Amino acid sequence: MPDKKEDFIAIFKAESEDHLTKLDRGIVELEKNPDNLDLVNELNREAHTLKGAARVFGYYEIQEIAHKIEDIFDKVAKKKLAFNSLVANRVLKGIDVNRAILRQITQKDKIDIDISQICRELEECIYIQEDGENRKEKSEISYRLQRRRQSSEDVDPQARHTNIEEYIRVPLSRVNKLLNLVGELIINKMSSSTKINQAKRISGLTKGVQRRISELGERIKKEPSCRNSDIVKLLGQCDVEIERLREASFVLYDNVSFESFRVDPVIDELQAKIKEIRMLPLSTILEGFPRMIRDIALQQGKEINLEISGEDTELDKKVLEIIKVPLIHILRNCVDHGIETPKERERLGKAAYGTVNISASYETGNVIISIEDDGRGMDIEDIKQTALRKHLLSEEELRDMTEREILNVVFMNGYSTSPIITDISGRGIGLDIVRREIENLKGQVILDTQKNRGTRFTLILPLTIAIIQVLLVKSRGMLFAFPITSISEGLRLQMSKICTIEGRMAIQVGEHTVPMVRLSEVLKLPEAEADSDVDNNGRDLKEKVSVVIAFSLEKRVGFIVDEIIGEEEVFIKNLGEHLGKVNNVSGVSILGRGEIVIILDVADLIANSALSHPAVITRGLPHREKKGKKRILIVEDTLSTRELEKNILETQGYLVDTAVDGLDALNRVTQVSYDLIIADIQMPRMDGFEFCRTIKKNEKYKDIPIVIVTALENDDDKRKGIEVGAAAYIIKSAFDQSNLLDTVDRLIG
Amino acid sequence: MQVTLYEDELYEKEIIKEESLQFIVFRVYDEWYAVEITRVKEIVKVETITYLPSSPAHIVGIINLRGNILSVTDLKMIFGFPKTDLTRDSRLVVVESGLVESGILADEVCNVVEVSVSRIEPTLATIPSERAEYIEGEFQDNDKLIGILKIEKVLDKREQI
C-alpha cells in the first residue's frame, strides 16, 4: 500500500528504471537499424513518459535530461537527425546520468549531480548535424511529418484494443508468507499419509484379533470341560464387537484416504500456483545486457552481436536475482577472453563480428541456460600454465588430471579473479564465485570449449529453490540431510576398503582417491547419551560403514555417517533472523511428524573438513594456511572508517597499523615492513594516488600490494588507481567485511 | 450519582499516577529473571529441542513452533550455570526485539508480577560484569531478587562458535 512518500518514490524508481532499461535496449537496437521509425517513436514515448513522471515528483534533473533526449528522438523521427554512434553515445550517457540521479534519490533523498554538461552535450548533437544538413532536408519535412502521424495512428489504436492482462503489485513478503503457509500444508499432507498407514495397520490388527478369537471359539467348543455356555456367549459377544471395531477402523481408513485423495492434489496445485507467482521471465534480468555488451565491446574495439533466445523462460525471482551477477561475469568473460578482435577473426577466416548467444529452455524440472561464444576457446595448455604460475596446483597434480578436470581449474579460487573490483558485482569476482553461487542454488555449471571454435557455459538451474531433493542420514542419533545435487554417491562399504595414510582416511572411488571424514567430527556433534558404541575408534571396528560422497567445486570428500536413511523431497526453510547463516547449515526442513531435519551446506562442510581434520589435505589449501602474522597498514583520514577496517582485519588475526594520510604512511613504511597497504584516495597532505605512485617508484617498497578503498565511484578513478599500481580497488558503497577480507586474503592470504 | 462519578474519576487518576510495569518471572537454574510482558510473544512448553551444529554455545538448538523455526537461547550458557535437563516445568519464553525472535529457556515460569517503577533498582554492583550487561535492573518480590533481562542484548549475542 503506497501510503508513505518512500513508497511512492520506490514506485517511481521502479518505473523509471523500467523506462531507462527500455531506452538502453532500444538505442542499441536503433544504432544497428537507424531507419526503424516505429522504434524511434517507441523510444520517444518512453522518454516522454519518464519526463512526465519526473515532473510529477519534482525531479527537475531527470525531467530535463529526458526532455533533451525526447528532442533528439523527435528530430530523428522527422529525419532531421541521423542516429549515428555519436548520438547514441550521448543519449546513453544521458541515461546513465539519470540512473545515477535515481540512485541518489533513493539513497539520500538529495541530488547533487550537475546536469548542465550532459544537457549541453545532448543539445549539441542536434545542432552539429543540423547546421550541415538542414537545407536539403527542409523540403521533405512536411511529407515525413505526415507519414509519421499516419503511422502512429495506425499503431496506437491497435495497441489499445489488444487484450492486456491486468497487474497488481504485491510485496514479495506477502507471497513468501503464502509460500510458507503452503509449506505447512505440505507437511500436513505428508503426515496424513502416515495416518493412512496407521489406519490401515489398525484395520489389519483387528482382523488378526478377530481370527484368533474365532480360533479360540472353535477350540473351546471342542474342549468338553469348557463347554460352559457363559464362555461361549462371551466369545460370541467379543466376536461381534471385534467385527464392529474392524468395520469402524475400516471406515476410518477409508475416510482418511479419501480425504487425502481429494485434498492432496489441491495442495499440490496450490503449491505450484504460488510458486508460479514468484516466477518471472528471464528477460527481466537480461534487459540491460545488450547495452552492457555493446559498451564493453566498444571499449575493447571488438564487434559483438548478442543473440538472446528463450527469454520467456520463467524462473523463481530469487533464482533470477542470484544468477544475474554470475551471468554478467560469464558474459564479460566471453567478451574479454573469448571473442577476438575483428582483425584476428578475419585472419582466422571468421566473420568480423563475434557472436555471443544466450539461450534458455526448460528440461525435466530444470531450466537450462547456455552462454556460447564463437571466439578463440580455452586452451588446456594455457590453463595449466596459469594454474602453475598462480600456485594453484603442482605439476604432479596436473599430470594426473584429465582434460575435463583441467578445464574445471578455471573455476578454482584465485584462477580468474580480475584485479579491478567491478562496479557491477561490487567485488572482483572470478569464475569460482560463479560456480559457488550456482551451486548454492543447487544448480550446476558445465563448461565446454573447442579451440578457435568457441566456449559454452551451461547452467542447470532448479525452477524454484523452496523444494529440494535430499538424502537423509543419521549421525550420533541426529538427523541430517544432504542436498542431492551435491552428492555423487552414497555407499555402504567394508571397513577394510578404507586406507589410512598418516592417520587420514581415504577411499578409492573409480580412479580417484577421496579423503574421508566423520560427519560427526566436522560438525563437532556432542556425544549421544543413550548410544554407547559411539565413535571412539570402537566404530572403526565395525565391519561396514555408510559413506556419503559429496562434492563442491573441484573437491570431493566422503562423509562417514551412522546410517543412510533415504531420499526425500523437502520444503526448505531458513533459520530465521536470530540465527542468520550458520556455518555448515544451509537451512532446515520439517518432516511429516513435525521432526526438524538440518540441511547441510556441503561447500562449508568440505571447507571445514580440511580444517577440523588437519590430516586431510584438500587441493589448493596449503598456500592459504599461512595467514596469521601478516602486517597491514591502513591509510585513512576518517576515524570511523579507519577503526572499522582495523577491527575487521584484526579479528582475522592480522597485525594492523594505521596512518592518517599519505605522508604519515610514507613515514611508517620506512620504519616497519608491511605485507599490504590499504589506502583511501581523498586525504589531506598527500592523497592515495600520490602515495601509491610514490611507493611504486621506490625499489624497496614497490612490491607491497596496495588496495585502494574509496567513495569515488567512477571509471576514470578506477583506471587511475590501476595505473598508479594499486592491486585492487574497493568502492565504499560496495564495502562489506567479506569483500575486504576476500581481497586481502587473495593478495597476501 | 454525581458523587460516585466524581469518585471514580479520582480513583482512576490515582492508578495512572502510580506507574507500574508487568513482568513475566521465571527461574533459570537457581536464580530468578524477568521480562517485561510487552516483549513476550507467548510461552510454550518444550518437548524436543533439535541440536543445531556449529551454532554459538548459548543457542541450545531450534524448535518447530507451528511450522516456524525458533531458536532456543539458554541463559545458563551465557551466565555460566551448569546445564540442566528439560523437565515437565521447562518452558520457552518467546521474546522479540524488532524482527528477531528467540525462545528463552526457563526451568520454570513463575507468574506475572506487577511492579511499580519506583521499586525497580539499578543492577547490583556485585553482579559479575559478564552477566551485568544482560541485566537492566532488578526488584524484590516475595523475598526473591529478580533480575530484569535486557532482551536486545541477549538476542544480539553473536559470540564465537
mmCIF file with all atom_site columns, N, CA and C in Angstrom, chain A residues 471-496:
data_model
loop_
_atom_site.group_PDB
_atom_site.id
_atom_site.type_symbol
_atom_site.label_atom_id
_atom_site.label_alt_id
_atom_site.label_comp_id
_atom_site.label_asym_id
_atom_site.label_entity_id
_atom_site.label_seq_id
_atom_site.pdbx_PDB_ins_code
_atom_site.Cartn_x
_atom_site.Cartn_y
_atom_site.Cartn_z
_atom_site.occupancy
_atom_site.B_iso_or_equiv
_atom_site.pdbx_formal_charge
_atom_site.auth_seq_id
_atom_site.auth_comp_id
_atom_site.auth_asym_id
_atom_site.auth_atom_id
_atom_site.pdbx_PDB_model_num
ATOM 1  N N  . LEU A 1 471 ? 19.097 -36.288 0.684  1.00 0.00 ? 471 LEU A N  1
ATOM 2  C CA . LEU A 1 471 ? 19.396 -37.620 1.187  1.00 0.00 ? 471 LEU A CA 1
ATOM 3  C C  . LEU A 1 471 ? 19.468 -37.510 2.711  1.00 0.00 ? 471 LEU A C  1
ATOM 4  N N  . LEU A 1 472 ? 18.580 -38.247 3.400  1.00 0.00 ? 472 LEU A N  1
ATOM 5  C CA . LEU A 1 472 ? 18.567 -38.185 4.863  1.00 0.00 ? 472 LEU A CA 1
ATOM 6  C C  . LEU A 1 472 ? 19.582 -39.163 5.434  1.00 0.00 ? 472 LEU A C  1
ATOM 7  N N  . VAL A 1 473 ? 20.339 -38.697 6.414  1.00 0.00 ? 473 VAL A N  1
ATOM 8  C CA . VAL A 1 473 ? 21.304 -39.576 7.072  1.00 0.00 ? 473 VAL A CA 1
ATOM 9  C C  . VAL A 1 473 ? 21.190 -39.379 8.573  1.00 0.00 ? 473 VAL A C  1
ATOM 10 N N  . LYS A 1 474 ? 21.770 -40.316 9.332  1.00 0.00 ? 474 LYS A N  1
ATOM 11 C CA . LYS A 1 474 ? 21.815 -40.172 10.783 1.00 0.00 ? 474 LYS A CA 1
ATOM 12 C C  . LYS A 1 474 ? 23.260 -40.164 11.231 1.00 0.00 ? 474 LYS A C  1
ATOM 13 N N  . SER A 1 475 ? 23.572 -39.257 12.135 1.00 0.00 ? 475 SER A N  1
ATOM 14 C CA . SER A 1 475 ? 24.896 -39.263 12.714 1.00 0.00 ? 475 SER A CA 1
ATOM 15 C C  . SER A 1 475 ? 24.731 -38.970 14.190 1.00 0.00 ? 475 SER A C  1
ATOM 16 N N  . ARG A 1 476 ? 25.302 -39.814 15.057 1.00 0.00 ? 476 ARG A N  1
ATOM 17 C CA . ARG A 1 476 ? 25.127 -39.703 16.507 1.00 0.00 ? 476 ARG A CA 1
ATOM 18 C C  . ARG A 1 476 ? 23.663 -39.547 16.880 1.00 0.00 ? 476 ARG A C  1
ATOM 19 N N  . GLY A 1 477 ? 22.829 -40.277 16.197 1.00 0.00 ? 477 GLY A N  1
ATOM 20 C CA . GLY A 1 477 ? 21.415 -40.279 16.532 1.00 0.00 ? 477 GLY A CA 1
ATOM 21 C C  . GLY A 1 477 ? 20.652 -39.053 16.048 1.00 0.00 ? 477 GLY A C  1
ATOM 22 N N  . MET A 1 478 ? 21.353 -38.136 15.375 1.00 0.00 ? 478 MET A N  1
ATOM 23 C CA . MET A 1 478 ? 20.654 -36.946 14.886 1.00 0.00 ? 478 MET A CA 1
ATOM 24 C C  . MET A 1 478 ? 20.450 -37.045 13.377 1.00 0.00 ? 478 MET A C  1
ATOM 25 N N  . LEU A 1 479 ? 19.383 -36.369 12.944 1.00 0.00 ? 479 LEU A N  1
ATOM 26 C CA . LEU A 1 479 ? 19.000 -36.452 11.550 1.00 0.00 ? 479 LEU A CA 1
ATOM 27 C C  . LEU A 1 479 ? 19.596 -35.287 10.762 1.00 0.00 ? 479 LEU A C  1
ATOM 28 N N  . PHE A 1 480 ? 20.220 -35.591 9.621  1.00 0.00 ? 480 PHE A N  1
ATOM 29 C CA . PHE A 1 480 ? 20.739 -34.538 8.760  1.00 0.00 ? 480 PHE A CA 1
ATOM 30 C C  . PHE A 1 480 ? 20.372 -34.838 7.321  1.00 0.00 ? 480 PHE A C  1
ATOM 31 N N  . ALA A 1 481 ? 20.409 -33.801 6.478  1.00 0.00 ? 481 ALA A N  1
ATOM 32 C CA . ALA A 1 481 ? 20.079 -34.022 5.065  1.00 0.00 ? 481 ALA A CA 1
ATOM 33 C C  . ALA A 1 481 ? 21.141 -33.408 4.168  1.00 0.00 ? 481 ALA A C  1
ATOM 34 N N  . PHE A 1 482 ? 21.593 -34.158 3.187  1.00 0.00 ? 482 PHE A N  1
ATOM 35 C CA . PHE A 1 482 ? 22.486 -33.635 2.150  1.00 0.00 ? 482 PHE A CA 1
ATOM 36 C C  . PHE A 1 482 ? 21.645 -33.306 0.919  1.00 0.00 ? 482 PHE A C  1
ATOM 37 N N  . PRO A 1 483 ? 21.787 -32.111 0.331  1.00 0.00 ? 483 PRO A N  1
ATOM 38 C CA . PRO A 1 483 ? 21.083 -31.856 -0.934 1.00 0.00 ? 483 PRO A CA 1
ATOM 39 C C  . PRO A 1 483 ? 21.587 -32.838 -1.996 1.00 0.00 ? 483 PRO A C  1
ATOM 40 N N  . ILE A 1 484 ? 20.647 -33.464 -2.686 1.00 0.00 ? 484 ILE A N  1
ATOM 41 C CA . ILE A 1 484 ? 21.025 -34.487 -3.662 1.00 0.00 ? 484 ILE A CA 1
ATOM 42 C C  . ILE A 1 484 ? 21.995 -33.928 -4.715 1.00 0.00 ? 484 ILE A C  1
ATOM 43 N N  . THR A 1 485 ? 21.802 -32.663 -5.067 1.00 0.00 ? 485 THR A N  1
ATOM 44 C CA . THR A 1 485 ? 22.626 -32.122 -6.142 1.00 0.00 ? 485 THR A CA 1
ATOM 45 C C  . THR A 1 485 ? 24.100 -32.009 -5.775 1.00 0.00 ? 485 THR A C  1
ATOM 46 N N  . SER A 1 486 ? 24.429 -32.070 -4.487 1.00 0.00 ? 486 SER A N  1
ATOM 47 C CA . SER A 1 486 ? 25.856 -32.009 -4.181 1.00 0.00 ? 486 SER A CA 1
ATOM 48 C C  . SER A 1 486 ? 26.416 -33.359 -3.748 1.00 0.00 ? 486 SER A C  1
ATOM 49 N N  . ILE A 1 487 ? 25.702 -34.410 -4.099 1.00 0.00 ? 487 ILE A N  1
ATOM 50 C CA . ILE A 1 487 ? 26.188 -35.743 -3.731 1.00 0.00 ? 487 ILE A CA 1
ATOM 51 C C  . ILE A 1 487 ? 26.492 -36.537 -4.980 1.00 0.00 ? 487 ILE A C  1
ATOM 52 N N  . SER A 1 488 ? 27.637 -37.217 -4.987 1.00 0.00 ? 488 SER A N  1
ATOM 53 C CA . SER A 1 488 ? 27.860 -38.068 -6.144 1.00 0.00 ? 488 SER A CA 1
ATOM 54 C C  . SER A 1 488 ? 27.417 -39.490 -5.856 1.00 0.00 ? 488 SER A C  1
ATOM 55 N N  . GLU A 1 489 ? 27.574 -39.960 -4.610 1.00 0.00 ? 489 GLU A N  1
ATOM 56 C CA . GLU A 1 489 ? 27.027 -41.277 -4.291 1.00 0.00 ? 489 GLU A CA 1
ATOM 57 C C  . GLU A 1 489 ? 26.921 -41.526 -2.793 1.00 0.00 ? 489 GLU A C  1
ATOM 58 N N  . GLY A 1 490 ? 26.108 -42.490 -2.451 1.00 0.00 ? 490 GLY A N  1
ATOM 59 C CA . GLY A 1 490 ? 26.025 -42.954 -1.073 1.00 0.00 ? 490 GLY A CA 1
ATOM 60 C C  . GLY A 1 490 ? 26.458 -44.413 -1.077 1.00 0.00 ? 490 GLY A C  1
ATOM 61 N N  . LEU A 1 491 ? 27.347 -44.808 -0.174 1.00 0.00 ? 491 LEU A N  1
ATOM 62 C CA . LEU A 1 491 ? 27.900 -46.158 -0.230 1.00 0.00 ? 491 LEU A CA 1
ATOM 63 C C  . LEU A 1 491 ? 27.816 -46.860 1.116  1.00 0.00 ? 491 LEU A C  1
ATOM 64 N N  . ARG A 1 492 ? 27.735 -48.184 1.065  1.00 0.00 ? 492 ARG A N  1
ATOM 65 C CA . ARG A 1 492 ? 27.981 -48.998 2.255  1.00 0.00 ? 492 ARG A CA 1
ATOM 66 C C  . ARG A 1 492 ? 29.270 -49.690 1.911  1.00 0.00 ? 492 ARG A C  1
ATOM 67 N N  . LEU A 1 493 ? 30.281 -49.519 2.700  1.00 0.00 ? 493 LEU A N  1
ATOM 68 C CA . LEU A 1 493 ? 31.472 -50.252 2.315  1.00 0.00 ? 493 LEU A CA 1
ATOM 69 C C  . LEU A 1 493 ? 32.202 -50.912 3.457  1.00 0.00 ? 493 LEU A C  1
ATOM 70 N N  . GLN A 1 494 ? 33.003 -51.904 3.069  1.00 0.00 ? 494 GLN A N  1
ATOM 71 C CA . GLN A 1 494 ? 33.789 -52.650 4.043  1.00 0.00 ? 494 GLN A CA 1
ATOM 72 C C  . GLN A 1 494 ? 34.805 -51.708 4.655  1.00 0.00 ? 494 GLN A C  1
ATOM 73 N N  . MET A 1 495 ? 34.958 -51.828 5.950  1.00 0.00 ? 495 MET A N  1
ATOM 74 C CA . MET A 1 495 ? 35.941 -51.020 6.657  1.00 0.00 ? 495 MET A CA 1
ATOM 75 C C  . MET A 1 495 ? 37.319 -51.212 6.026  1.00 0.00 ? 495 MET A C  1
ATOM 76 N N  . SER A 1 496 ? 37.572 -52.422 5.540  1.00 0.00 ? 496 SER A N  1
ATOM 77 C CA . SER A 1 496 ? 38.910 -52.730 5.020  1.00 0.00 ? 496 SER A CA 1
ATOM 78 C C  . SER A 1 496 ? 39.233 -51.944 3.753  1.00 0.00 ? 496 SER A C  1
#
